[in-house]
Coordinates of C-alpha atoms in Angstrom, one line a residue:
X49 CA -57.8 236.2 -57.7
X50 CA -60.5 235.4 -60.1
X51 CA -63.5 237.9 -60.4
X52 CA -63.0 241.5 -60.3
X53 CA -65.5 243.5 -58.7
X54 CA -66.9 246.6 -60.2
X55 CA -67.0 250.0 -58.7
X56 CA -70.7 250.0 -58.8
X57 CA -70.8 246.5 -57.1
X58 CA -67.8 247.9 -54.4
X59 CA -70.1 250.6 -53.5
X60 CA -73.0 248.5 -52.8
X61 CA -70.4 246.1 -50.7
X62 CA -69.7 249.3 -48.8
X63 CA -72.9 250.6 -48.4
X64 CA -73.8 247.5 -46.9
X65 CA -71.2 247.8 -44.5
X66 CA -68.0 246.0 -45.8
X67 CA -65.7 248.0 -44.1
X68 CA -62.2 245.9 -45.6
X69 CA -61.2 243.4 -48.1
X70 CA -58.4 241.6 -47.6
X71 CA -56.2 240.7 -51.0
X72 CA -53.4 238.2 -50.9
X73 CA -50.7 239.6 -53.6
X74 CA -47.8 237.9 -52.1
X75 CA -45.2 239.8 -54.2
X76 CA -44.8 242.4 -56.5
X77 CA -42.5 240.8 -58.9
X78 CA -44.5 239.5 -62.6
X79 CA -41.7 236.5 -62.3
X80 CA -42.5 235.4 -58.9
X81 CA -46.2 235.6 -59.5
X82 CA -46.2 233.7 -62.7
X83 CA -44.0 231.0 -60.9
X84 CA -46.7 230.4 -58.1
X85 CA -49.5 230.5 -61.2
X86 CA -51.1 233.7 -59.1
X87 CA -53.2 234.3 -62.1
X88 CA -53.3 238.4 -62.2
X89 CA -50.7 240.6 -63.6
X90 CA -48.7 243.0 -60.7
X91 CA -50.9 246.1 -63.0
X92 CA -54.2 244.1 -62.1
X93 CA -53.8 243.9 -58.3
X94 CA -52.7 247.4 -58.6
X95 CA -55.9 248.3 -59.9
X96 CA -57.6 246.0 -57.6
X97 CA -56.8 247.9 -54.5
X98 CA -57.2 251.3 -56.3
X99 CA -60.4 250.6 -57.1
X100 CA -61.8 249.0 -53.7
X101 CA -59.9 251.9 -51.8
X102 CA -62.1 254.8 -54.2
X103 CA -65.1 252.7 -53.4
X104 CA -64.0 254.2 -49.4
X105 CA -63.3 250.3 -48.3
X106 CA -59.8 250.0 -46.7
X107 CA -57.4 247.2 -48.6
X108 CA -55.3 245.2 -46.3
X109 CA -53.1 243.7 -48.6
X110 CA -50.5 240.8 -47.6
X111 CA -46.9 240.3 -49.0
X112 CA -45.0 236.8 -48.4
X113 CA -40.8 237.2 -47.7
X114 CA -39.0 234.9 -49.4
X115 CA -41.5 234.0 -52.0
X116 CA -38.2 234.9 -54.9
X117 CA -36.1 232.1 -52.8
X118 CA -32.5 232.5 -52.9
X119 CA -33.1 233.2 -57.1
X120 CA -34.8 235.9 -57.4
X121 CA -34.9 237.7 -53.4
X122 CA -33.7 241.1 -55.1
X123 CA -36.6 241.0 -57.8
X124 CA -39.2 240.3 -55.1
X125 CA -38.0 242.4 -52.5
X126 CA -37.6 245.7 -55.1
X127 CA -40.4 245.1 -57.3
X128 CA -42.5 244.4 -53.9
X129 CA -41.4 247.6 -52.3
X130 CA -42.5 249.4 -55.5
X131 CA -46.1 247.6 -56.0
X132 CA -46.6 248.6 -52.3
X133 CA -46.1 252.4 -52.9
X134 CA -47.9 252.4 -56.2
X135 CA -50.5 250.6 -54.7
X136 CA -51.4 253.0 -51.4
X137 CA -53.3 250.4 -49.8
X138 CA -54.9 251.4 -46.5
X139 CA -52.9 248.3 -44.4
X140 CA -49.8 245.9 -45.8
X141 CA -48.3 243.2 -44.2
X142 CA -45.9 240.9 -44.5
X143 CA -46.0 237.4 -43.4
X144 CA -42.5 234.6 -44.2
X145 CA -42.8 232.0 -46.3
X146 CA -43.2 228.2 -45.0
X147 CA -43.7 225.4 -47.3
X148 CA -45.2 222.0 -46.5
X149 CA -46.7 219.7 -48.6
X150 CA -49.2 219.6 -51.1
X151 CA -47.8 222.8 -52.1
X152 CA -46.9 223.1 -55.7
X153 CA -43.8 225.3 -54.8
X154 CA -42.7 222.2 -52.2
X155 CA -41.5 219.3 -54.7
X156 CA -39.6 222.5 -56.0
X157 CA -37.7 222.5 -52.9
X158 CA -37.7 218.7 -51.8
X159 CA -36.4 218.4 -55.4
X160 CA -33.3 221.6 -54.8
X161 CA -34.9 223.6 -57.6
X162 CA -36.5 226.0 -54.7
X163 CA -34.1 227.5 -52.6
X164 CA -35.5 228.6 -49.2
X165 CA -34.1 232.3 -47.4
X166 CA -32.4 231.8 -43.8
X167 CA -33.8 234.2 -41.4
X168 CA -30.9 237.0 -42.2
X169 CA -31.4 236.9 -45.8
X170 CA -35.8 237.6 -44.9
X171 CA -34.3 240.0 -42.8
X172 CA -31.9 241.5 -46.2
X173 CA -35.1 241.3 -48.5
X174 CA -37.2 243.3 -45.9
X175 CA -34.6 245.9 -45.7
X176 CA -34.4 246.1 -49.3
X177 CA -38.0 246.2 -49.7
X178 CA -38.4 248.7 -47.2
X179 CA -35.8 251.2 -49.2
X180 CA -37.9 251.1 -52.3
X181 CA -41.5 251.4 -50.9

C-alpha cells in the first residue's frame, strides 16, 4: 500500500472531486497478509479507510476468498469478517482467488506448500465470514 494520505491532502482529493478510492486489503488476517508480503498491518488499513471515509470519500474495499488456502481458511474468513465491520467501509467486495504464474504465492502451490479451496470450501469461508461481519 505504500504512502498514506493525510486528511488534509484527502480533503483536497475530495474537493477536487474524488468521489471513491478503491483499496485492495485482500484479508483481514495479520498471517495471511504477512504471507503475501502486503506490507501494512490489518490496524493500518483499518485506519486507511477510516480516514478516507471522514474525508466524505466512499472506500470500496476488496477481499480475496481463499487467500488462507486450505491452512489457514478459518483465520482469514473470521478475522476478514471482523476487519470488515471494524472497518465500515462505504462498499466491500469479494472477489476468489486464482493463481497463475509469476505469482510469488504460485511456486507455493506448484511446489504443494499452497493448498488451493474447492468451490464448497469458498463457499464455507464466505459463510463463515459472513457470521462474523
Amino acid at each position: 500500500m505504500g504512502t498514506f494520505y493525510t486528511p488534509e491532502e484527502l480533503k483536497e482529493l475530495y474537493d477536487a472531486g474524488i468521489g471513491m478510492i478503491y483499496l485492495g486489503a485482500e484479508s483481514g488476517s495479520q498471517k495471511v497478509l504477512d504471507y503475501i508480503c502486503k506490507g501494512v498491518t490489518c490496524e493500518q488499513l483499518i485506519e486507511a479507510v477510516h480516514k478516507i471515509e471522514d474525508s466524505g470519500i466512499k472506500a470500496s474495499v476488496t477481499f480475496i476468498s481463499g487467500m488462507g488456502g486450505k491452512e489457514n481458511w478459518e483465520e482469514h474468513a473470521i478475522e476478514t469478517g471482523t476487519m470488515i465491520t471494524e472497518m465500515n467501509a462505504s462498499y466491500v467486495s469479494l472477489l476468489t482467488l486464482i493463481l497463475q504464474p509469476p505469482a510469488p504465492m504460485y511456486d507455493d502451490y506448484r511446489d504443494g506448500k499452497f493448498k488451493m479451496l474447492s468451490p464448497e470450501e469458498v463457499l464455507a469461508e464466505t459463510c463463515l465470514m459472513l457470521q462474523h461481519a
